[in-house]
Amino acid sequence: MPLNILQLGGEPFGTQLSESDMRVYALKCISKQRTLSATENDNPFTVTPVSVTDDENQNSTDRIHPPLTFDIADVDDNGDTFTNNSITALLSSKFRDIQKRIKQYGLDSPRFRKRLVSKWESLNYDICENELHLKEQEKYKSKRKIAIKWVSRWIIMFLVGVGTALLAGAIHYIVEEIGHHKFDMLRNFLDRCAKEGCLYQPVLIWMAINLVVTITGACLVTYVQPVAAGSGIPFIKSYLNGVKIPGLLSLRAFVAKTIGVVLSILGGLACGKEGPMAHSGGIIAAGLGKGRIRFPGDKQLSFYDMFRDDHEIRDFVAGGAASGVSAAFGAPVGGTLFSVEEAASFWNQELTWRVFFSAMIACFGTNFLISAFSGHPTELSAPGLVRFNVFPDLSFDLIEIPVFLVMAVIGGLIGAAFVVLNYKLTVFRQKFLRKKWIKVLEAGIVASCTALAAFILMYSVNDCTDKHPTDHHSITSQMFCDDGKHNSMSNLFLTTPEGCLKALLHDPYGTFQVVTLLVFVVVFFFLGVWTYGLSVSSGVFIPSLVIGAAWGRMIGIGVVSLFPEESQFQSDVGKYALIGAACQLGGILRTTISLTVIIVECTGDISFGLPIMIVLMISKWVGDFITTGLYDMNVEVCGIPLLPWEPPPLCDEVKTSEVMSQPLTTFQPVENVGKIIDVLKHETCCGFPIVKYPPEHALDHPGKLKGLILRSQLTVLLKKKIFCQQGLLQPSNIHLKDFRDLFPDNIKINDIHVTEEERGYVMDLTSYMNPTPYTIEASFSLTKLFKLFRGLGLRHIIVVNSKHEPVGMVTRKDLAKFRAEAKRGLVHIEHLKIEDI
Amino acid sequence: MPLNILQLGGEPFGTQLSESDMRVYALKCISKQRTLSATENDNPFTVTPVSVTDDENQNSTDRIHPPLTFDIADVDDNGDTFTNNSITALLSSKFRDIQKRIKQYGLDSPRFRKRLVSKWESLNYDICENELHLKEQEKYKSKRKIAIKWVSRWIIMFLVGVGTALLAGAIHYIVEEIGHHKFDMLRNFLDRCAKEGCLYQPVLIWMAINLVVTITGACLVTYVQPVAAGSGIPFIKSYLNGVKIPGLLSLRAFVAKTIGVVLSILGGLACGKEGPMAHSGGIIAAGLGKGRIRFPGDKQLSFYDMFRDDHEIRDFVAGGAASGVSAAFGAPVGGTLFSVEEAASFWNQELTWRVFFSAMIACFGTNFLISAFSGHPTELSAPGLVRFNVFPDLSFDLIEIPVFLVMAVIGGLIGAAFVVLNYKLTVFRQKFLRKKWIKVLEAGIVASCTALAAFILMYSVNDCTDKHPTDHHSITSQMFCDDGKHNSMSNLFLTTPEGCLKALLHDPYGTFQVVTLLVFVVVFFFLGVWTYGLSVSSGVFIPSLVIGAAWGRMIGIGVVSLFPEESQFQSDVGKYALIGAACQLGGILRTTISLTVIIVECTGDISFGLPIMIVLMISKWVGDFITTGLYDMNVEVCGIPLLPWEPPPLCDEVKTSEVMSQPLTTFQPVENVGKIIDVLKHETCCGFPIVKYPPEHALDHPGKLKGLILRSQLTVLLKKKIFCQQGLLQPSNIHLKDFRDLFPDNIKINDIHVTEEERGYVMDLTSYMNPTPYTIEASFSLTKLFKLFRGLGLRHIIVVNSKHEPVGMVTRKDLAKFRAEAKRGLVHIEHLKIEDI
């Protein structure tokens, strides 16, 4: 077998190389940045099929030659290159390009939104059609087995819906009950102290409660599972897009997320419980799909394993996320669309039905539970956690559309400001607030400040009203008002953010003065900006809606004062608050069709859908003109390689060869165990092409591609000791179950122990490799490469030359780093930097 | 250049072939059915790169050798095949398989749902990245140009929405106005004659009106553009799936469709105007996207050409179809989903926004126009053509769910019966009613029978009521009733089907007796079955809803009679009618999420969404258990190669080599003009691989794949005479514009005239071919092949062996013919037959 493992950094040319080889090598050396940089790092493995000897069991210590990577400009039989340029001209121009890019990167200090972080891997949706797989498929030729699998999927989706509904009901109940008691207690303190003049006491108690509760929640998130921080929607979105996020769907994340969000809200933070519901629903679905509960310390309860691959679990998670959204907003269609929008490249009708079904069950179940809490289980009057409640007479006139448009523009502008400020804050946090205890402390400080701000506002804004709030359970404090009146600001602060939203939407005209609302909007805006991105479990939906509803109501009051004689406008302040809320949400989040449908479903009235759609679209456009949406900003800051919907424009000239990673580490169909272990220890790739080297040719031929083996497969094979001495029969006591038992985690290569003797053994990979991996030719354009990736949901693709010999690999990160950039009237392609953090 | 054009049907082995060649050939001959059957047809062209001579300008007359097609079981360098079987065993088993299949096919007499019709081509979404394309891309590097293109797309989408709204408004106005006069006149006749006893007169007048009007509409459709028949939704669905349907988006189809549907409804047929709206909207969009109006006789008005490729036009059509649905039902979200569901493999957010925008504009515009007709343009109270109107107090109790479930099952069963009967009728029509005049006549007969049936029912069912219909414009005939009362059947028949639906949903309890409804359901059911599939422009939405609403109302009356003391149930008959309508629609059409959303949007009340979703799902399942949906049945009967959402199950063992078409016709990069013309005349493929034959090898090597050229490109090149004598400089006076001017039609090859001298010229295809066509290896499984096709929206893919030499092509039809079939507890793969009709 003609294989050499060549050491990097040795003498530039080994003695076994002929002059023509040297020429080829020289060309290759300048061809790619990666080749150049590879000589400087300490990676000792570049496996290349360029040996001149036929030494079969090459020892891995025999590394004396310089690296030879494969040429991308493949010279075909007739001597012309497949691009029409001469190789040298092409390569030197590329070289200049690359040099320039390196310089640019070097000059840039941390650009949080212009980088990708290398730790994010992709999920693997490609089916490995090896012998084990085909053997299992054979079993499923029976109609009964197919039916069982089909029914199981539906049952799991049903359970996902039920589970999500139970969770939503439980969270709702706890938050409402305890929250009510908390604010009732505070009201008593406030009222009593307003009379007695002991104002420091209630504010200190309030701050202390918030501090303690929030710090508990922050500790839970920070120390148990940091990925549970925030709303979880950006992460779920990324997951559905195909990015693997470690720990996202674990039991720990579930605990941190659900208990965390209860504590955040009870801790008085300006946040909602809706975003986290999508994440929690996803975790429930993943758990049910895997059919396994894993406890800390490697113990696990396993029930079934037939759905344990990324593809199936992704489908369940889509259903779970949809259920979560559906339970939160009472929006089954909106929830389904939410999932589908992200997972669209893999959408199919059957899956959509299942997702829709589970969303429906979740909505229905939540409705039932919440109705049951209020004592009327069969009335089904509360379809979701948040509901804008029914507006008695929601209709609009054509004349109002211009007002709505203006509001949409305002919403877009305020939204953009929110995103920009939050971005600055996030960068600040990433730079300076990196220690865990500081993160917890910050959350505590925000919670205390929220209480302080609320108290100061209630104290300073002397807006007394005698109108009763629509919700009879809502708590109002009299403070310094006359008897029979109450402080209108207390109506907004002595409640959870959801109660606040309801008050703004539904309380009668005259409850709030313009000044009250103005001060409230400003303060709540900054609180919202500060809260989002804390290391607590919290959603940004409700704060956005509250901000929008407040200034929407202000505009409503303005409209009323323009037409003081027409009293029917007075009932319309709620309508304007609703439009304002929609505008603000559109301006901050910029979600799309799904958001529109969610809001329309929340409103419960289709006829008002049209103006809502219009304002959401305008506010999105206005916001997009200034900056990206909040979730997208989040994704960018985390450096997640999200693949966009469309290939970056004007990439027809960029070739796959410029995108791919080189040099390539390959294995032979029958490979030395020691070499496999060494490669796994030093390489981070998750897939290795398997090539069969032709016996007669040497330097120019990397060998025929035979298949692809994944890192996760290799580690399982090594762990199960599926190898033997040369010439003996390899054990085959391994089944698909063994691979699935270890899904989705890879075994760490350092946990595998192999004796020195076993290192000399060989492993026959042919039965386990994927014999038909997707490949692409090096001459294909980036556009086509992108379409392949997006259309097939790929994790990596092998780049081959025109002889079907592997010359490189492209991963999701290699693709995601291309982004269009407009500068001085021209459009360029920008390359993001890939960083290791 | 090593090329031979070998004639079929000559002596089995030419003299130039060696013994080993003969052995290889013998193996190959039995390898594929296509090779065998090819020797029997009269196709003289099988271009194979197997010549032993190096004759450069081979004359096309030199055809004396038998065909040699390429081996699919590629023998690689080391002598082992890539499957692990020996070639002979593999091939002989395949041979037996194929023989068996041929026998099966031979025995089958016309199986309308088990075939594909070869005339349906695919659309081409792949971008040909040749030099012309790259040159154009260069232009778009300027930000301004990109912005112009972006804005143009939005403007066109806006215009699509406006156009659809105008059309919907116009159709609505005409149908309502003239329909009202027609039925008013009939009422007068009926009432007068009931008194005078002259009963033959009105029925004859009625039948005559229907006959004349319907026959006019049928003539329009049958003789102007037959593709305009029916609702158009199955065709639009197929188009969005990627099937090219000639004439579907032409001006003729638009005229036939829109005028046809007006005439159908005025002709009294049991049909609606909603389905055709989706088709009309699609045509408007395609016309605006192409920026060109073509009149009969090759005249055309061209405005812009930048969107003239299948990909862009598909996007616009998606918007147009969504607008049509949105205008018809006042359901922008539902319309968007309708488009997206079919075009999902190409979905992206930006496109969805545009589609949604145009749907919104259409809904809004229709609303405005219809409101304006009724005199209140700014009230915006009529969002669509059909609207279930607002139910004053639509709520449900948990106890009602079981009743709804039973109704869903009934709906599914009746729906399945509808589909089965209509299928039988369709097969009968396809067998016996093939002549155009017979089709027209049948439409006339159905229209007369509808009038006759209506009259007989009104005459025989003596159900008099004194309740006034909700709609004050509706026409009721007194017939033989006492003064102050009217014949309740007249309320259902003296109106358009939409008016009938409204009456069933909203008329007060007691308007209809159970017997009336029962007779009506039965008669209308059969009329509906008979009407769908006539050669007229007609939709099946409304008839389905009417049938369902009628029996739903019956059940509602039943519920009321169970609880005679509780009068609040009386107002619920409308609710049951609504649920019945939804069940029936779900049972007949089985559309999915989009349908659900459409119905919910029609209802205008979200809180009632949940039961509607549940019944739609159940009725779909029940129906699916018995037969496919009506639209799917339509698609199957037409033999349209629609690609399903998922690959057929258990296809991991079927290899691409068993699917692909052989033998392959290829061109060289520089090709003889005479040969190109001859090949185009005799081959029907729409794409030809371009290969460069290696000079030294001979028989086994088809040559390296260099690119792909489309038939449509070749015809344009030939027409523009882009060729020259060997050695001279080829003219290059051709631009992308020339290709676009002729989009989407191919020039007929017989219309191209080339002198005998020019036949000897050569054409250099390298600048015009697609240099990077998608390829797949012959060893890939059908599952992977399917995913590639579906994910990338391919029209055809080149199959290569492991040396990257083309060995076959796979088209959409080759894939669509695989379908899973369950038999005796096992699941098999069924192959549909591809027929030429």
mmCIF file of C-alpha atoms in Angstrom, chain A residues 76-78 80 84 125-127 129 131 133-134 137-138 140-144 146 150 154 311 330 332-333 336-337 340-342 344-345 347-350 352-353 356-357 360 363-364 367-368 377-380 387 396-399 401 590-593 596-597 600-601 604-607 610 613-614 616-617 620-621 645-646 649-653 655 692-697 704 706 770-775 777 779-781 783-785 787-788 791-792 802-804 822-823 825-828, chain B residues 76-78 80 84 125-127 129 131 133-134 137-138 140-144 146 150 154 311 330 332-333 336-337 340-342 344-345 347-350 352-353 356-357 360 363-364 367-368 377-380 387 396-399 401 590-593 596-597 600-601 604-607 610 613-614 616-617 620-621 645-646 649-653 655 692-697 704 706 770-775 777 779-781 783-785 787-788 791-792 801-804 822-823 825-827:
data_model
loop_
_atom_site.group_PDB
_atom_site.id
_atom_site.type_symbol
_atom_site.label_atom_id
_atom_site.label_comp_id
_atom_site.label_asym_id
_atom_site.label_seq_id
_atom_site.Cartn_x
_atom_site.Cartn_y
_atom_site.Cartn_z
ATOM 1 C CA ASP A 76 -6.204 16.582 -16.985
ATOM 2 C CA ASP A 77 -5.068 14.083 -19.568
ATOM 3 C CA ASN A 78 -4.890 16.537 -22.386
ATOM 4 C CA ASP A 80 -5.252 21.883 -20.260
ATOM 5 C CA ASN A 84 -8.766 28.456 -18.867
ATOM 6 C CA TYR A 125 -28.444 14.486 8.323
ATOM 7 C CA ASP A 126 -26.803 12.306 5.731
ATOM 8 C CA ILE A 127 -27.745 8.661 6.011
ATOM 9 C CA GLU A 129 -25.820 3.561 3.803
ATOM 10 C CA GLU A 131 -23.964 -2.688 5.536
ATOM 11 C CA HIS A 133 -27.938 0.249 7.676
ATOM 12 C CA LEU A 134 -28.973 -1.932 4.778
ATOM 13 C CA GLN A 137 -33.671 -1.598 6.236
ATOM 14 C CA GLU A 138 -34.267 -5.219 5.299
ATOM 15 C CA TYR A 140 -38.534 -2.725 7.610
ATOM 16 C CA LYS A 141 -39.839 -4.355 4.473
ATOM 17 C CA SER A 142 -42.709 -5.647 6.537
ATOM 18 C CA LYS A 143 -45.765 -3.456 6.455
ATOM 19 C CA ARG A 144 -46.328 -3.936 10.172
ATOM 20 C CA ILE A 146 -43.372 0.424 8.912
ATOM 21 C CA TRP A 150 -45.197 5.642 11.672
ATOM 22 C CA TRP A 154 -47.352 10.348 15.888
ATOM 23 C CA HIS A 311 -32.418 13.597 11.295
ATOM 24 C CA GLY A 330 -52.095 30.014 21.678
ATOM 25 C CA PRO A 332 -50.741 26.546 16.546
ATOM 26 C CA VAL A 333 -50.369 27.796 12.983
ATOM 27 C CA THR A 336 -45.816 25.447 13.044
ATOM 28 C CA LEU A 337 -44.633 28.192 10.765
ATOM 29 C CA VAL A 340 -40.965 25.317 9.389
ATOM 30 C CA GLU A 341 -39.376 28.630 8.538
ATOM 31 C CA GLU A 342 -36.085 27.523 9.959
ATOM 32 C CA ALA A 344 -37.546 24.754 5.473
ATOM 33 C CA SER A 345 -34.853 23.121 3.435
ATOM 34 C CA TRP A 347 -39.656 20.494 5.001
ATOM 35 C CA ASN A 348 -42.142 17.943 3.885
ATOM 36 C CA GLN A 349 -45.865 17.652 4.209
ATOM 37 C CA GLU A 350 -45.962 14.602 6.447
ATOM 38 C CA THR A 352 -45.517 19.454 8.799
ATOM 39 C CA TRP A 353 -48.686 17.619 9.684
ATOM 40 C CA PHE A 356 -48.957 20.957 13.381
ATOM 41 C CA PHE A 357 -50.614 18.151 15.287
ATOM 42 C CA MET A 360 -52.430 21.874 18.215
ATOM 43 C CA CYS A 363 -52.410 24.762 22.392
ATOM 44 C CA PHE A 364 -55.467 22.755 23.290
ATOM 45 C CA ASN A 367 -56.076 26.101 27.028
ATOM 46 C CA PHE A 368 -57.679 23.297 29.016
ATOM 47 C CA PRO A 377 -62.131 23.491 32.338
ATOM 48 C CA THR A 378 -64.545 22.956 29.438
ATOM 49 C CA GLU A 379 -64.814 26.579 28.437
ATOM 50 C CA LEU A 380 -61.464 26.644 26.656
ATOM 51 C CA ARG A 387 -53.282 36.390 24.901
ATOM 52 C CA PHE A 396 -60.228 49.689 11.180
ATOM 53 C CA ASP A 397 -60.896 52.238 8.553
ATOM 54 C CA LEU A 398 -58.838 52.938 5.471
ATOM 55 C CA ILE A 399 -58.048 56.391 6.862
ATOM 56 C CA ILE A 401 -53.682 53.128 7.651
ATOM 57 C CA ARG A 590 -37.849 41.014 12.585
ATOM 58 C CA THR A 591 -39.225 37.543 12.471
ATOM 59 C CA THR A 592 -41.432 37.075 9.570
ATOM 60 C CA ILE A 593 -44.490 35.236 8.444
ATOM 61 C CA THR A 596 -47.264 37.810 11.825
ATOM 62 C CA VAL A 597 -49.391 34.745 12.217
ATOM 63 C CA VAL A 600 -52.820 37.596 14.484
ATOM 64 C CA GLU A 601 -53.624 34.403 16.368
ATOM 65 C CA GLY A 604 -57.961 36.225 17.971
ATOM 66 C CA ASP A 605 -59.477 38.289 15.209
ATOM 67 C CA ILE A 606 -58.573 37.716 11.605
ATOM 68 C CA SER A 607 -60.152 40.848 10.234
ATOM 69 C CA LEU A 610 -54.240 43.071 7.481
ATOM 70 C CA MET A 613 -49.259 42.405 8.600
ATOM 71 C CA ILE A 614 -48.604 45.769 7.035
ATOM 72 C CA LEU A 616 -44.919 44.238 10.790
ATOM 73 C CA MET A 617 -43.546 44.393 7.291
ATOM 74 C CA LYS A 620 -39.075 45.075 9.674
ATOM 75 C CA TRP A 621 -37.919 47.001 6.624
ATOM 76 C CA TRP A 645 -31.537 31.090 2.764
ATOM 77 C CA GLU A 646 -29.792 31.951 -0.408
ATOM 78 C CA PRO A 649 -24.850 36.973 -4.250
ATOM 79 C CA LEU A 650 -22.315 37.102 -7.054
ATOM 80 C CA CYS A 651 -20.471 34.023 -5.927
ATOM 81 C CA ASP A 652 -20.541 32.378 -9.318
ATOM 82 C CA GLU A 653 -16.891 33.233 -9.758
ATOM 83 C CA LYS A 655 -14.724 28.253 -6.936
ATOM 84 C CA LYS A 692 -7.736 3.408 -2.157
ATOM 85 C CA TYR A 693 -4.345 4.306 -3.500
ATOM 86 C CA PRO A 694 -3.547 3.061 -6.948
ATOM 87 C CA PRO A 695 -0.473 0.859 -6.826
ATOM 88 C CA GLU A 696 1.392 2.177 -9.815
ATOM 89 C CA HIS A 697 0.910 5.948 -9.800
ATOM 90 C CA LYS A 704 -9.727 6.850 -5.630
ATOM 91 C CA LYS A 706 -14.047 4.851 -1.621
ATOM 92 C CA ASN A 770 -20.499 5.517 4.095
ATOM 93 C CA PRO A 771 -19.828 4.107 0.627
ATOM 94 C CA THR A 772 -21.600 6.924 -1.193
ATOM 95 C CA PRO A 773 -20.669 10.265 0.335
ATOM 96 C CA TYR A 774 -21.729 13.365 -1.529
ATOM 97 C CA THR A 775 -18.910 14.901 -3.510
ATOM 98 C CA GLU A 777 -15.868 18.979 -8.043
ATOM 99 C CA SER A 779 -14.317 23.657 -10.251
ATOM 100 C CA PHE A 780 -17.913 24.165 -9.063
ATOM 101 C CA SER A 781 -18.953 27.649 -8.088
ATOM 102 C CA THR A 783 -23.333 29.201 -5.573
ATOM 103 C CA LYS A 784 -23.748 25.578 -6.555
ATOM 104 C CA LEU A 785 -21.853 24.388 -3.516
ATOM 105 C CA LYS A 787 -27.257 25.023 -2.946
ATOM 106 C CA LEU A 788 -26.013 21.498 -2.392
ATOM 107 C CA GLY A 791 -30.715 21.587 -0.186
ATOM 108 C CA LEU A 792 -29.337 18.416 1.336
ATOM 109 C CA SER A 802 -11.990 15.610 -12.230
ATOM 110 C CA LYS A 803 -10.576 12.119 -11.684
ATOM 111 C CA HIS A 804 -12.719 11.667 -8.614
ATOM 112 C CA ALA A 822 -21.615 46.600 -0.143
ATOM 113 C CA LYS A 823 -18.959 49.259 -0.252
ATOM 114 C CA GLY A 825 -21.497 51.357 -4.608
ATOM 115 C CA LEU A 826 -19.993 47.961 -5.352
ATOM 116 C CA VAL A 827 -20.856 44.630 -3.881
ATOM 117 C CA HIS A 828 -18.061 42.449 -2.601
ATOM 118 C CA ASP B 76 -12.020 -0.038 -11.618
ATOM 119 C CA ASP B 77 -8.249 -0.078 -11.721
ATOM 120 C CA ASN B 78 -7.823 -2.912 -9.324
ATOM 121 C CA ASP B 80 -12.952 -5.382 -8.512
ATOM 122 C CA ASN B 84 -19.310 -6.723 -4.541
ATOM 123 C CA TYR B 125 -33.877 25.689 -12.222
ATOM 124 C CA ASP B 126 -30.190 25.034 -12.598
ATOM 125 C CA ILE B 127 -28.191 28.099 -13.479
ATOM 126 C CA GLU B 129 -22.745 29.281 -15.353
ATOM 127 C CA GLU B 131 -19.302 32.676 -20.017
ATOM 128 C CA HIS B 133 -23.766 34.257 -17.471
ATOM 129 C CA LEU B 134 -20.521 35.288 -15.793
ATOM 130 C CA GLN B 137 -22.981 38.766 -13.282
ATOM 131 C CA GLU B 138 -20.046 41.129 -13.655
ATOM 132 C CA TYR B 140 -24.419 43.245 -11.166
ATOM 133 C CA LYS B 141 -21.482 43.975 -8.929
ATOM 134 C CA SER B 142 -22.760 47.511 -8.674
ATOM 135 C CA LYS B 143 -24.975 48.127 -5.697
ATOM 136 C CA ARG B 144 -27.364 50.181 -7.756
ATOM 137 C CA ILE B 146 -28.666 44.931 -7.422
ATOM 138 C CA TRP B 150 -34.540 43.835 -5.913
ATOM 139 C CA TRP B 154 -41.172 43.827 -5.264
ATOM 140 C CA HIS B 311 -36.368 30.005 -11.636
ATOM 141 C CA GLY B 330 -59.611 36.556 1.798
ATOM 142 C CA PRO B 332 -53.372 35.955 2.711
ATOM 143 C CA VAL B 333 -51.637 33.589 5.098
ATOM 144 C CA THR B 336 -48.946 32.061 1.014
ATOM 145 C CA LEU B 337 -48.887 28.653 2.617
ATOM 146 C CA VAL B 340 -45.070 27.519 -0.157
ATOM 147 C CA GLU B 341 -46.306 24.006 0.482
ATOM 148 C CA GLU B 342 -45.711 23.059 -3.086
ATOM 149 C CA ALA B 344 -41.111 24.127 -0.342
ATOM 150 C CA SER B 345 -37.911 22.597 -1.572
ATOM 151 C CA TRP B 347 -38.469 28.101 -0.177
ATOM 152 C CA ASN B 348 -36.609 30.970 1.322
ATOM 153 C CA GLN B 349 -37.602 33.787 3.586
ATOM 154 C CA GLU B 350 -37.127 36.635 1.159
ATOM 155 C CA THR B 352 -41.913 34.102 1.191
ATOM 156 C CA TRP B 353 -42.102 37.739 2.166
ATOM 157 C CA PHE B 356 -46.971 37.162 1.322
ATOM 158 C CA PHE B 357 -46.833 40.790 0.267
ATOM 159 C CA MET B 360 -51.816 40.717 1.120
ATOM 160 C CA CYS B 363 -56.669 40.403 -0.391
ATOM 161 C CA PHE B 364 -56.715 44.070 0.443
ATOM 162 C CA ASN B 367 -61.701 43.724 -0.190
ATOM 163 C CA PHE B 368 -61.612 47.339 -1.324
ATOM 164 C CA PRO B 377 -65.197 51.438 -0.188
ATOM 165 C CA THR B 378 -63.455 52.326 3.086
ATOM 166 C CA GLU B 379 -65.207 49.790 5.244
ATOM 167 C CA LEU B 380 -63.179 46.847 4.010
ATOM 168 C CA ARG B 387 -66.423 34.457 3.016
ATOM 169 C CA PHE B 396 -67.572 25.433 21.225
ATOM 170 C CA ASP B 397 -67.647 23.256 24.246
ATOM 171 C CA LEU B 398 -65.432 20.285 24.946
ATOM 172 C CA ILE B 399 -68.536 18.041 24.825
ATOM 173 C CA ILE B 401 -65.763 17.524 20.094
ATOM 174 C CA ARG B 590 -57.043 16.547 1.516
ATOM 175 C CA THR B 591 -54.994 19.650 1.255
ATOM 176 C CA THR B 592 -53.182 20.351 4.399
ATOM 177 C CA ILE B 593 -51.967 23.165 6.554
ATOM 178 C CA THR B 596 -56.769 24.634 7.371
ATOM 179 C CA VAL B 597 -55.515 28.168 7.462
ATOM 180 C CA VAL B 600 -59.886 29.488 9.537
ATOM 181 C CA GLU B 601 -59.240 32.760 7.755
ATOM 182 C CA GLY B 604 -62.689 35.102 10.487
ATOM 183 C CA ASP B 605 -62.537 33.767 14.009
ATOM 184 C CA ILE B 606 -59.419 32.157 15.406
ATOM 185 C CA SER B 607 -60.986 30.693 18.493
ATOM 186 C CA LEU B 610 -59.034 24.280 16.859
ATOM 187 C CA MET B 613 -58.096 21.807 12.454
ATOM 188 C CA ILE B 614 -59.098 18.611 14.187
ATOM 189 C CA LEU B 616 -59.733 18.543 8.753
ATOM 190 C CA MET B 617 -57.052 16.203 10.018
ATOM 191 C CA LYS B 620 -58.021 13.663 5.682
ATOM 192 C CA TRP B 621 -56.913 10.513 7.448
ATOM 193 C CA TRP B 645 -41.936 15.028 -0.527
ATOM 194 C CA GLU B 646 -39.858 12.110 0.533
ATOM 195 C CA PRO B 649 -39.292 4.136 1.303
ATOM 196 C CA LEU B 650 -36.763 1.320 1.310
ATOM 197 C CA CYS B 651 -35.021 2.480 -1.798
ATOM 198 C CA ASP B 652 -31.573 2.331 -0.306
ATOM 199 C CA GLU B 653 -30.912 -0.834 -2.253
ATOM 200 C CA LYS B 655 -28.997 1.973 -7.338
ATOM 201 C CA LYS B 692 -13.925 14.969 -24.414
ATOM 202 C CA TYR B 693 -12.772 11.614 -25.628
ATOM 203 C CA PRO B 694 -9.324 10.548 -24.551
ATOM 204 C CA PRO B 695 -7.159 9.995 -27.595
ATOM 205 C CA GLU B 696 -5.537 6.727 -26.645
ATOM 206 C CA HIS B 697 -8.212 4.638 -24.940
ATOM 207 C CA LYS B 704 -14.327 12.801 -19.578
ATOM 208 C CA LYS B 706 -16.850 18.506 -19.750
ATOM 209 C CA ASN B 770 -22.901 24.560 -18.497
ATOM 210 C CA PRO B 771 -19.366 23.714 -17.382
ATOM 211 C CA THR B 772 -20.442 22.407 -13.990
ATOM 212 C CA PRO B 773 -23.501 20.195 -14.339
ATOM 213 C CA TYR B 774 -24.566 18.220 -11.305
ATOM 214 C CA THR B 775 -23.503 14.609 -11.494
ATOM 215 C CA GLU B 777 -22.297 8.264 -9.317
ATOM 216 C CA SER B 779 -23.506 3.406 -7.307
ATOM 217 C CA PHE B 780 -25.573 5.922 -5.339
ATOM 218 C CA SER B 781 -28.852 4.760 -3.926
ATOM 219 C CA THR B 783 -32.767 7.640 -1.827
ATOM 220 C CA LYS B 784 -29.757 9.873 -2.284
ATOM 221 C CA LEU B 785 -30.583 10.494 -5.904
ATOM 222 C CA LYS B 787 -32.793 13.927 -2.252
ATOM 223 C CA LEU B 788 -30.496 15.545 -4.773
ATOM 224 C CA GLY B 791 -33.286 19.466 -2.798
ATOM 225 C CA LEU B 792 -31.871 21.145 -5.863
ATOM 226 C CA ASN B 801 -18.953 6.104 -13.252
ATOM 227 C CA SER B 802 -16.154 6.233 -10.729
ATOM 228 C CA LYS B 803 -13.840 7.718 -13.356
ATOM 229 C CA HIS B 804 -16.225 10.613 -13.892
ATOM 230 C CA ALA B 822 -47.790 -2.661 0.106
ATOM 231 C CA LYS B 823 -48.829 -6.193 -0.687
ATOM 232 C CA GLY B 825 -47.810 -7.494 4.557
ATOM 233 C CA LEU B 826 -44.658 -6.567 2.689
ATOM 234 C CA VAL B 827 -43.663 -3.298 1.143
#
